[in-house]
Amino acid sequence: MKQMSASRRLLLTAVLSLSSWTMQVSMAMTNVYPVNQDSIIIQKLNNNTKHTINIYTNASQQVLFFSASGEEGRIYQLLLFRQQGKLIKSSKIRNRETTVVSKPDKGNYFFEVYSDDVRIESGTIVVQ
């Protein structure tokens, strides 16, 4: 077997060290910037043409926004239930206002929107 020269051994050691260092830096960078995998899916079951109800999330999927518009002076109420029927959140707003609902825990939810004790909107929210 042929002996490797000292300069080739030094070069090979440097390449292997650099490769190992690059892999460690790459793995460390992956851990520094974790990707948020949570998502919120909103599905409306019935729409009302007299009132415009919006339930949406921000880009980071951390909060729900609830807004409504329709007749002047109208008050809207959002009710958010767990799948088992337990009331989680109740929020009232006036016409053309928006309120923020903190992101619920992961799971399935049902929402209803009322105005003057009449249900005008309903749907589901899935937090994954």
PDB file of C-alpha atoms in Angstrom, residues 17-31:
ATOM      1  CA  SER A  17     -13.030  19.076   9.632  1.00  0.00           C
ATOM      2  CA  LEU A  18     -14.679  21.730   7.454  1.00  0.00           C
ATOM      3  CA  SER A  19     -17.379  19.273   6.390  1.00  0.00           C
ATOM      4  CA  SER A  20     -18.083  18.332  10.019  1.00  0.00           C
ATOM      5  CA  TRP A  21     -18.175  22.015  11.055  1.00  0.00           C
ATOM      6  CA  THR A  22     -20.580  22.877   8.201  1.00  0.00           C
ATOM      7  CA  MET A  23     -22.904  20.046   9.229  1.00  0.00           C
ATOM      8  CA  GLN A  24     -22.871  21.211  12.871  1.00  0.00           C
ATOM      9  CA  VAL A  25     -23.583  24.836  11.879  1.00  0.00           C
ATOM     10  CA  SER A  26     -26.381  23.726   9.558  1.00  0.00           C
ATOM     11  CA  MET A  27     -27.993  21.612  12.275  1.00  0.00           C
ATOM     12  CA  ALA A  28     -27.661  24.441  14.811  1.00  0.00           C
ATOM     13  CA  MET A  29     -29.330  26.914  12.417  1.00  0.00           C
ATOM     14  CA  THR A  30     -32.249  24.515  11.982  1.00  0.00           C
ATOM     15  CA  ASN A  31     -32.824  24.543  15.736  1.00  0.00           C
TER      16      ASN A  31
END
